[in-house]
PDB file of C-alpha atoms in Angstrom:
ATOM      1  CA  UNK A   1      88.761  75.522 105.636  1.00  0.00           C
ATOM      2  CA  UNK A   2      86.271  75.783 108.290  1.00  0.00           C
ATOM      3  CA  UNK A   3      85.129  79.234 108.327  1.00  0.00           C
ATOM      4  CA  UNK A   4      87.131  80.177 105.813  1.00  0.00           C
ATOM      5  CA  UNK A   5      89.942  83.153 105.183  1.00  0.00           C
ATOM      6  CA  UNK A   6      89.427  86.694 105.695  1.00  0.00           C
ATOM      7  CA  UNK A   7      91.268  88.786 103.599  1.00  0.00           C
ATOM      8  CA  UNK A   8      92.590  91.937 105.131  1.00  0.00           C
ATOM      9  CA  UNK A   9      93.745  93.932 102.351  1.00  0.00           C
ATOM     10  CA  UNK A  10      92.854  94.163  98.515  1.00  0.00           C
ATOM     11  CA  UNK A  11      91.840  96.567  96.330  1.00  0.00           C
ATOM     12  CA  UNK A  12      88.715  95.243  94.573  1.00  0.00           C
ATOM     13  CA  UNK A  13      88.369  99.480  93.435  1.00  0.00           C
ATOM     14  CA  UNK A  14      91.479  98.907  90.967  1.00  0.00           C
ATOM     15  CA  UNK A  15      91.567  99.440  87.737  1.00  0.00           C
ATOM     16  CA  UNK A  16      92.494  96.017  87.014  1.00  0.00           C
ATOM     17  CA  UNK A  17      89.379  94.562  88.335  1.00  0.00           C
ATOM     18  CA  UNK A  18      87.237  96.439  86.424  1.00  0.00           C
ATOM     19  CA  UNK A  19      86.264  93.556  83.789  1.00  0.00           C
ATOM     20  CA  UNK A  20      85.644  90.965  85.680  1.00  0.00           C
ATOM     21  CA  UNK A  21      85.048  92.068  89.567  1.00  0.00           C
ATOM     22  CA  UNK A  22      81.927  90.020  89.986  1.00  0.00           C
ATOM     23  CA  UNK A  23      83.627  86.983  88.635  1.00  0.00           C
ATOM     24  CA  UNK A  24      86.841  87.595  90.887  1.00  0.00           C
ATOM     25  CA  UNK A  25      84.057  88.073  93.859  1.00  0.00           C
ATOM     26  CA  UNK A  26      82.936  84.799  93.243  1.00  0.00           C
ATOM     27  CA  UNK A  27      86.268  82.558  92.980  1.00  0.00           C
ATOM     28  CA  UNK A  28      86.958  84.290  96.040  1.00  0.00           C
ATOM     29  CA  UNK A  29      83.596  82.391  97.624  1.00  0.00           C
ATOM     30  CA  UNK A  30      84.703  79.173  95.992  1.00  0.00           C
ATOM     31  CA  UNK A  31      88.077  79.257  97.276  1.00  0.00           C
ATOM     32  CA  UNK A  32      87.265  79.681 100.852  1.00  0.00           C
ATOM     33  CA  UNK A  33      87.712  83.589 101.366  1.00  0.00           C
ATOM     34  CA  UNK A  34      84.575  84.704 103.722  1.00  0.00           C
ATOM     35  CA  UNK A  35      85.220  87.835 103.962  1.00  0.00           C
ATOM     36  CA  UNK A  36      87.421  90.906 102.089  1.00  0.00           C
ATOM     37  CA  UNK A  37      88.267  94.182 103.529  1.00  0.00           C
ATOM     38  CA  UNK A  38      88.970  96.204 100.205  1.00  0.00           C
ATOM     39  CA  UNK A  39      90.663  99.260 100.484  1.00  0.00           C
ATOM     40  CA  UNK A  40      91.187 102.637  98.570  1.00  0.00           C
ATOM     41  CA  UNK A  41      93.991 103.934  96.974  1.00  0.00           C
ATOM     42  CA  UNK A  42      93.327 107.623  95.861  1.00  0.00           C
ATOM     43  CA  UNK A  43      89.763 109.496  96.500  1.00  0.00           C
ATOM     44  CA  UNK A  44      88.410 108.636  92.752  1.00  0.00           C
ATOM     45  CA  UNK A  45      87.636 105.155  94.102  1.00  0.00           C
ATOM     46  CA  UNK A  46      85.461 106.264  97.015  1.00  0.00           C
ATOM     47  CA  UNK A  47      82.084 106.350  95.444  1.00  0.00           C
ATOM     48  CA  UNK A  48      83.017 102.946  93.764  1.00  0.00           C
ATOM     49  CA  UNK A  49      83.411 101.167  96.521  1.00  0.00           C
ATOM     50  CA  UNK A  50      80.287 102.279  97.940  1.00  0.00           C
ATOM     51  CA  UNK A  51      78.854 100.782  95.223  1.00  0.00           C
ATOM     52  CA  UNK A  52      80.828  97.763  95.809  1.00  0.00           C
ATOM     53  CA  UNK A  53      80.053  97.144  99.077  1.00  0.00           C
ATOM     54  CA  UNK A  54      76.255  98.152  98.627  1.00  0.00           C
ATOM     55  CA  UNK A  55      75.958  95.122  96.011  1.00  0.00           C
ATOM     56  CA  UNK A  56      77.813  93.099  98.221  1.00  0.00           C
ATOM     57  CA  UNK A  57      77.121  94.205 102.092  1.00  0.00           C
ATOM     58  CA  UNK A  58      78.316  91.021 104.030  1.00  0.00           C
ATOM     59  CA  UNK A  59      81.140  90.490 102.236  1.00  0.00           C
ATOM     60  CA  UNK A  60      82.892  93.328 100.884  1.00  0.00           C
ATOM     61  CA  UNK A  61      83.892  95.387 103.788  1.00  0.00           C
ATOM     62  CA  UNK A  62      84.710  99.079 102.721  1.00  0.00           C
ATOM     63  CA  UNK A  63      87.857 100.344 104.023  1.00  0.00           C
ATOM     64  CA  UNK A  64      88.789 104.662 103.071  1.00  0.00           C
ATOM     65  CA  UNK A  65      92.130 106.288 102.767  1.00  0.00           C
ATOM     66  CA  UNK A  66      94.340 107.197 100.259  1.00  0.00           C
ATOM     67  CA  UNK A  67      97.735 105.732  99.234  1.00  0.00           C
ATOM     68  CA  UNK A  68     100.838 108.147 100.233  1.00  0.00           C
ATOM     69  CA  UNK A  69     102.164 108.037  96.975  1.00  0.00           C
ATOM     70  CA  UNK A  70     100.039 106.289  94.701  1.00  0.00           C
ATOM     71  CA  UNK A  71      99.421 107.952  91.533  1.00  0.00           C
ATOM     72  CA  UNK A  72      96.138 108.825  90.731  1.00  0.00           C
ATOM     73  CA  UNK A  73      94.482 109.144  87.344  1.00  0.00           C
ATOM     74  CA  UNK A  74      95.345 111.847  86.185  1.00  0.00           C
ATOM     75  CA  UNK A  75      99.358 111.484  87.009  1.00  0.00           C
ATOM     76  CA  UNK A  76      99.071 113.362  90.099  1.00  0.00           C
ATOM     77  CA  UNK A  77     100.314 111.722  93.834  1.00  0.00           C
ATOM     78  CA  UNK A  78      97.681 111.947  96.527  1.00  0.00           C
ATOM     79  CA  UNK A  79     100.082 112.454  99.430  1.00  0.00           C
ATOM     80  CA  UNK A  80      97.697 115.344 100.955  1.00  0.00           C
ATOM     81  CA  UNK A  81      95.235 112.154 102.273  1.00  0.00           C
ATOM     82  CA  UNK A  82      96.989 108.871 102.807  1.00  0.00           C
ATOM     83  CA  UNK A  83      96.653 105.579 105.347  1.00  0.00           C
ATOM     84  CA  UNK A  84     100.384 105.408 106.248  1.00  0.00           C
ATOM     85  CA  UNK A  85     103.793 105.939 105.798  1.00  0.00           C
ATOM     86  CA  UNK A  86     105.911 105.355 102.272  1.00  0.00           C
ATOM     87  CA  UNK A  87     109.737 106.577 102.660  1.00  0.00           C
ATOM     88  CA  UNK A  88     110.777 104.674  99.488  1.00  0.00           C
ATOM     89  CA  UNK A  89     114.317 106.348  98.621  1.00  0.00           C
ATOM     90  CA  UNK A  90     113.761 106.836  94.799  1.00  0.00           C
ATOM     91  CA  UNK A  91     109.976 108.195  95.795  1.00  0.00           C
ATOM     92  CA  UNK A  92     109.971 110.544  98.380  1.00  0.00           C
ATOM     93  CA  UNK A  93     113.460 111.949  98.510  1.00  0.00           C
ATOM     94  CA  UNK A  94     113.737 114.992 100.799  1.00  0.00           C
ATOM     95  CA  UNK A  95     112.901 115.551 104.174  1.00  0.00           C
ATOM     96  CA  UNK A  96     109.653 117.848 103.533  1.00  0.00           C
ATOM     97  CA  UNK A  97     107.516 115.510 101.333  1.00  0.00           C
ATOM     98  CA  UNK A  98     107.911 113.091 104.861  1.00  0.00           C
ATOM     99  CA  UNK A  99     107.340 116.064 106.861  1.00  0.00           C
ATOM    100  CA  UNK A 100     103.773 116.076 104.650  1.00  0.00           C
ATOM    101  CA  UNK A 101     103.405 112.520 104.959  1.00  0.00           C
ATOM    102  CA  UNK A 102     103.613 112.721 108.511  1.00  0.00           C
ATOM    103  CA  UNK A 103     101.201 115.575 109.451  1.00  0.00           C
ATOM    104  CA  UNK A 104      98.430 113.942 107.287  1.00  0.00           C
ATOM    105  CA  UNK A 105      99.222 110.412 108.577  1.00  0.00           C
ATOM    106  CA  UNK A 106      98.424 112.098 111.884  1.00  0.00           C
ATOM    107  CA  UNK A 107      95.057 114.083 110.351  1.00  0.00           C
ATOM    108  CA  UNK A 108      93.765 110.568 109.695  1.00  0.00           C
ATOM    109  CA  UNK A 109      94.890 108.819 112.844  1.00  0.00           C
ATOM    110  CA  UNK A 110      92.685 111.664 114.846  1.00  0.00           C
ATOM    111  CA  UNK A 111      89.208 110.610 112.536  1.00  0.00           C
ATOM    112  CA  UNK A 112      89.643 107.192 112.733  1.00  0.00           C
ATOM    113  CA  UNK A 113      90.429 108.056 116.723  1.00  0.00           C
ATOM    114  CA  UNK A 114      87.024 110.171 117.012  1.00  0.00           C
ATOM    115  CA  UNK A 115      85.000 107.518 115.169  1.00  0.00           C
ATOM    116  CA  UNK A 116      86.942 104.542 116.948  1.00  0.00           C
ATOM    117  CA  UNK A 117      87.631 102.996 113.717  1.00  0.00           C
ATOM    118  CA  UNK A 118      90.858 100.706 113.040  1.00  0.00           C
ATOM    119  CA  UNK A 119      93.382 101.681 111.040  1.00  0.00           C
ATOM    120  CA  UNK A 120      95.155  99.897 107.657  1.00  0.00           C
ATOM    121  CA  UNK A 121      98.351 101.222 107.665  1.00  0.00           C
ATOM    122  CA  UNK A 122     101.297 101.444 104.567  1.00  0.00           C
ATOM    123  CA  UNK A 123     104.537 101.301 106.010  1.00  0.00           C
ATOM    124  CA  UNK A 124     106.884 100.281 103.291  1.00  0.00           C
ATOM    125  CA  UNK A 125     110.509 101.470 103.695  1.00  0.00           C
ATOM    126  CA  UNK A 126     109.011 102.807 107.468  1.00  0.00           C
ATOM    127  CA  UNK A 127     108.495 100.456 109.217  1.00  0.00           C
ATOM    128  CA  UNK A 128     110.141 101.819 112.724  1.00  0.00           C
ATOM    129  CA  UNK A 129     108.794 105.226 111.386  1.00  0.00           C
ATOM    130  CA  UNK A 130     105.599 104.263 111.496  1.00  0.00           C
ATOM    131  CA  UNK A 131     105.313 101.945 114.318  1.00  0.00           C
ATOM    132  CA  UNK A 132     106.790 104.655 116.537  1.00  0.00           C
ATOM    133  CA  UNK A 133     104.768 107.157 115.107  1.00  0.00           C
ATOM    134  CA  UNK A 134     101.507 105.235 115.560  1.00  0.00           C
ATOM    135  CA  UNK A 135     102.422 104.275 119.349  1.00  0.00           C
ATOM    136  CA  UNK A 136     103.249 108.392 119.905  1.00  0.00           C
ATOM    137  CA  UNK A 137      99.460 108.812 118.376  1.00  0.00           C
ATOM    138  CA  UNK A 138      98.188 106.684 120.789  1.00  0.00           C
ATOM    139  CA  UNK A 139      96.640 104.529 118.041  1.00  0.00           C
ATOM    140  CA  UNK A 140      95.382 100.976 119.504  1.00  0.00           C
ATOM    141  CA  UNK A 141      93.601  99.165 116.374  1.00  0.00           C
ATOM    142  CA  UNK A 142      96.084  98.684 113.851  1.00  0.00           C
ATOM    143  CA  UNK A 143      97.138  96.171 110.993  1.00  0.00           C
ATOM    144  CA  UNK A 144     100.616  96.449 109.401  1.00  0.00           C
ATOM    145  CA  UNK A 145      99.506  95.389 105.952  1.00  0.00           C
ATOM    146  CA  UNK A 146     102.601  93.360 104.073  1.00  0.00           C
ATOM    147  CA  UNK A 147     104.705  94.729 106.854  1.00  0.00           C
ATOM    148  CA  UNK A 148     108.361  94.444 105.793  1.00  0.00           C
ATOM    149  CA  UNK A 149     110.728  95.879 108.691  1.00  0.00           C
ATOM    150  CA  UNK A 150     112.667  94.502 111.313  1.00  0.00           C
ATOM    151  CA  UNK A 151     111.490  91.261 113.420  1.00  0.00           C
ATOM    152  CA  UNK A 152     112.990  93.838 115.935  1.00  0.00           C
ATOM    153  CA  UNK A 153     110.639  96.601 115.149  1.00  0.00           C
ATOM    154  CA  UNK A 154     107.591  94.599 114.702  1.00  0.00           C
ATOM    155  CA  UNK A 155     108.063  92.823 118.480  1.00  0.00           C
ATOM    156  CA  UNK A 156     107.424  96.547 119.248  1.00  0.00           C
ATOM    157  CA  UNK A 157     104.375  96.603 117.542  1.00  0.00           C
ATOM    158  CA  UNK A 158     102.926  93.464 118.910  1.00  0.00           C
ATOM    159  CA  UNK A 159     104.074  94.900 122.399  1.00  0.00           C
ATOM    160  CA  UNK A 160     101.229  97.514 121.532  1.00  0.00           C
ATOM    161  CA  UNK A 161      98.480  95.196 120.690  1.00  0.00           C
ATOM    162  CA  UNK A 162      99.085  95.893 116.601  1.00  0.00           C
ATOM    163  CA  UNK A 163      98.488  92.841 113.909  1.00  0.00           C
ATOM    164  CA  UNK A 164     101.103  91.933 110.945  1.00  0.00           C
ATOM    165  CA  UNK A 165      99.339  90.643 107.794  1.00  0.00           C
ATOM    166  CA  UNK A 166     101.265  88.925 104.849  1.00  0.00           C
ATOM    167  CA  UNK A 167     100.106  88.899 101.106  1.00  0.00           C
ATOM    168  CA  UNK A 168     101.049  85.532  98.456  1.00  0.00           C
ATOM    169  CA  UNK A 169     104.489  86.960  97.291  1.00  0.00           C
ATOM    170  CA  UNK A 170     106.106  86.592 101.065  1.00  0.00           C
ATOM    171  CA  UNK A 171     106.078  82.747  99.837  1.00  0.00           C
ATOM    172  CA  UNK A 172     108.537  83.708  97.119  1.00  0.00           C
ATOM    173  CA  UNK A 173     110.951  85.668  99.804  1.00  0.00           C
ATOM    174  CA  UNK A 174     113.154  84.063 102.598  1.00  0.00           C
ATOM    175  CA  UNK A 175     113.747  87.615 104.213  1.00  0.00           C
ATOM    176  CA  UNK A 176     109.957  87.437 105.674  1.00  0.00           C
ATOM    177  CA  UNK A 177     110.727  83.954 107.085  1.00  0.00           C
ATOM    178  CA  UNK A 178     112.724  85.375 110.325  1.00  0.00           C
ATOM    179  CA  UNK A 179     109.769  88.153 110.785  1.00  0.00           C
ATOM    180  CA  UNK A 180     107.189  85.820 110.590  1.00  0.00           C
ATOM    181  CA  UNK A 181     108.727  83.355 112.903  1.00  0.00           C
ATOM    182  CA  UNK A 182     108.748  86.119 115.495  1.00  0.00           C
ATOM    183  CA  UNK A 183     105.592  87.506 115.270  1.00  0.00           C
ATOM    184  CA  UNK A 184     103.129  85.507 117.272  1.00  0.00           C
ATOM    185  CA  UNK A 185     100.807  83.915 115.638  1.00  0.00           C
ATOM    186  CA  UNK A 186      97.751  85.913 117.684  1.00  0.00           C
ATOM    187  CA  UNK A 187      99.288  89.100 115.851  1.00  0.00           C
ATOM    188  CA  UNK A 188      98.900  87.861 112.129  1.00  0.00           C
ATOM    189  CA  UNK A 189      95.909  88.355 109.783  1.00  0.00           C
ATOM    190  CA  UNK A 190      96.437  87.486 106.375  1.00  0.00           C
ATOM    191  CA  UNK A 191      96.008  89.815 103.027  1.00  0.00           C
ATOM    192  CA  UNK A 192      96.526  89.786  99.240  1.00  0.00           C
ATOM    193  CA  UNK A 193      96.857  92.890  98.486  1.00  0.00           C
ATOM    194  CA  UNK A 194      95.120  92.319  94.601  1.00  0.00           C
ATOM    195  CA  UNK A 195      95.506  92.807  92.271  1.00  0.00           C
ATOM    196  CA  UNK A 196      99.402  93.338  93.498  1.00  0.00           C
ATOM    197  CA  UNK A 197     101.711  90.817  95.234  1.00  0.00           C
ATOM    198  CA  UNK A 198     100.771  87.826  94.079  1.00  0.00           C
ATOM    199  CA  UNK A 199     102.790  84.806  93.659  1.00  0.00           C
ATOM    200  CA  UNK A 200     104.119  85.511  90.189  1.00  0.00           C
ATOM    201  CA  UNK A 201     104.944  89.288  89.054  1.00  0.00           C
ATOM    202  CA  UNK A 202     103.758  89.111  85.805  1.00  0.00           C
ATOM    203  CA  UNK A 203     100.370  88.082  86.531  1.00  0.00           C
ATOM    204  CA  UNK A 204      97.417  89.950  88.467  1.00  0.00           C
ATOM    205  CA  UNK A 205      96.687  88.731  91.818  1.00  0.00           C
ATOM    206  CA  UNK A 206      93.663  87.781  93.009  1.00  0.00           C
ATOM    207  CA  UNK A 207      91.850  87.493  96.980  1.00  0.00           C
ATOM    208  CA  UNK A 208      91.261  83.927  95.978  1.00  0.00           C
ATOM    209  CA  UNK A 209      95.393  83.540  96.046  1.00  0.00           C
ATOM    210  CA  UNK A 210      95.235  83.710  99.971  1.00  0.00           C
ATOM    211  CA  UNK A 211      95.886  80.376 100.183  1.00  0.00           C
ATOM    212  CA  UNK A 212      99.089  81.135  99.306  1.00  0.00           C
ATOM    213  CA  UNK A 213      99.919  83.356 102.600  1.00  0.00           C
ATOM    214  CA  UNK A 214      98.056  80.941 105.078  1.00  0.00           C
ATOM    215  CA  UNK A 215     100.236  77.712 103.982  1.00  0.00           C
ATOM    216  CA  UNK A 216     103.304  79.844 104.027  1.00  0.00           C
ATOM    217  CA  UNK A 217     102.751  81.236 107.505  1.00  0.00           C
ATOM    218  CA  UNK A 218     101.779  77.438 108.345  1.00  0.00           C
ATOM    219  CA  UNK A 219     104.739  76.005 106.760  1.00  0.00           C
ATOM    220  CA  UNK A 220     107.062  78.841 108.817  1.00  0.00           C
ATOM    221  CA  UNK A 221     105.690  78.471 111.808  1.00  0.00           C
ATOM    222  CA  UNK A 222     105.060  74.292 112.084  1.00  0.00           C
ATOM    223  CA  UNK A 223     101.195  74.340 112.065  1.00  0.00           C
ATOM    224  CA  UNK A 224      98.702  73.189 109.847  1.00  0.00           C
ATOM    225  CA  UNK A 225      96.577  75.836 106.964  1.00  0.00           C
ATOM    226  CA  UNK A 226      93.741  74.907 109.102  1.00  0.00           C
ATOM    227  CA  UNK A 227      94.758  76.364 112.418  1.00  0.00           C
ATOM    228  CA  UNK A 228      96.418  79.275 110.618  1.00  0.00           C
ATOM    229  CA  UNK A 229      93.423  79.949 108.923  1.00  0.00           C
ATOM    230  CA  UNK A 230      91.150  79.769 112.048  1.00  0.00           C
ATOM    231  CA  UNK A 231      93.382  82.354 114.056  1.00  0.00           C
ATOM    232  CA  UNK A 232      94.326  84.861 111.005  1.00  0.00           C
ATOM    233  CA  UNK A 233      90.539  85.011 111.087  1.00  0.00           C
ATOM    234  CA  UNK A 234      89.812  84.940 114.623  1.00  0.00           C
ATOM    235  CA  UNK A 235      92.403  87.851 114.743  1.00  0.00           C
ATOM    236  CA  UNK A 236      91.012  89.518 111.420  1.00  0.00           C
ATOM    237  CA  UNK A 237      87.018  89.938 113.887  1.00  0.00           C
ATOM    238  CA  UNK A 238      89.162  91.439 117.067  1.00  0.00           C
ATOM    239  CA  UNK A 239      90.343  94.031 114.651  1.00  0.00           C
ATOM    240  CA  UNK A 240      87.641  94.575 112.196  1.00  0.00           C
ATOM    241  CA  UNK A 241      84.680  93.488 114.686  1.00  0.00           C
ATOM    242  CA  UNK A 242      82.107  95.472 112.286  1.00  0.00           C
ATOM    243  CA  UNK A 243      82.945  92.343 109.454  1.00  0.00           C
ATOM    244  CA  UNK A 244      81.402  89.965 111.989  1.00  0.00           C
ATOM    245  CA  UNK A 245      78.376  91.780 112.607  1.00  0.00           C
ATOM    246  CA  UNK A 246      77.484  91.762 108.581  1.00  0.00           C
ATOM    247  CA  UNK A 247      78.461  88.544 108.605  1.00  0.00           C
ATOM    248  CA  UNK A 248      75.909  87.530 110.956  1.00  0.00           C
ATOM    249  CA  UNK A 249      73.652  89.905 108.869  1.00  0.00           C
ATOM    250  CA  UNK A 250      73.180  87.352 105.985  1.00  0.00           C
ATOM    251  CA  UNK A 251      71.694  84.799 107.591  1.00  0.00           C
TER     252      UNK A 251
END
């Protein structure tokens, strides 16, 4: 692919990486991926991927949150710091642990506001939630990573100027073929979200599975990889214009 992919959303940080992250680095390289955005579940993994992206400055973009209800280490959630919305039934049952969700959701929205930062945002079982929410915040740089809501809800969100990005296991589920129709293709990046979501369940995913997304949102939408692959990343720079710039820095 000319250019190559950009990858929106993985956690190079996890757990699951921590073997083999330099190898996974470089079959990303090899298999076209030009650029990862890899971003933090709970605050133990902050200083990591400083690390991370100090050993690898033009091409592992750091991105800092916290998961709304990702465990952390030691068993405990970290919904007091969080990059979006989670309203999963079975997970956040009553009406006060969203309350909480909400009011930090909105403490982070206001930094990356001040600092004029974009924002990577969770939204699963939230999806109107959040996109209201976000729009009520005023927020204008936004990616719905593995967005999973209405094509309905998400028009909304591409009314205000927010991007849609789509990890390998969307090729294994019709339901995403209606949104993705809908959502032009100027509001998609793609994402693997690794070591989760890949194509099979039982096996840990990997940034250089993007592939995966970009012929499935090719295949959807009657295009070729090539020109999906050239706008997700086109779109991936408007958003994140800080990965061109250390881009250009290796050269």
């Amino acid at each position: 692919m000319a250019g190559g992919y950009v990858d929106c959303h993985c956690h190079m940080t996890a757990e699951e990486f921590s073997q083999d992250r330099a190898d996974i680095l470089e079959r990303a390289r090899k298999g076209g991926v030009q650029a990862l955005v890899s971003v933090t579940e709970h605050a133990g993994e902050l200083e990591t991927l400083l690390h991370l992206s100090d050993r690898y400055p033009s091409y592992v973009m750091p991105c800092f949150g916290v998961h709304p209800i990702q465990s952390t280490a030691d068993g405990s959630h970290s919904v007091t710091m969080q990059i979006g919305l989670d309203f999963t039934p079975w997970l956040t049952p009553t009406s006060k642990e969203r309350e909480e969700q909400l009011r930090v959701f909105q403490k982070q929205l206001d930094i990356a506001k001040q600092m004029d930062l974009p924002v990577n945002v969770h939204s699963r079982s939230a999806g109107r939630q959040t996109i209201a929410f976000l729009k009520e915040q005023g927020a204008e740089k936004v990616l719905l990573h593995n967005f999973a809501g209405r094509a309905s809800v998400a028009l909304e969100g591409v009314q205000a100027g927010y991007f849609f990005s789509f990890p390998p296991r969307v090729a294994n589920n019709d339901q995403r073929e209606k949104l993705i129709r809908r959502i032009p293709l100027e509001n998609i990046c793609l994402e693997t979200d690794s070591p989760a979501l890949g194509p099979d369940r039982q096996e840990r995913n990997i940034p250089s599975n993007i592939f995966i997304s970009c012929e499935y949102i090719a295949r959807v939408k009657g295009l070729s990889p090539e020109k999906v692959c050239e706008a997700t990343a086109h779109n991936a720079f408007r958003l994140f214009p800080k990965i061109r710039h250390k881009m250009n820095n290796r050269y």
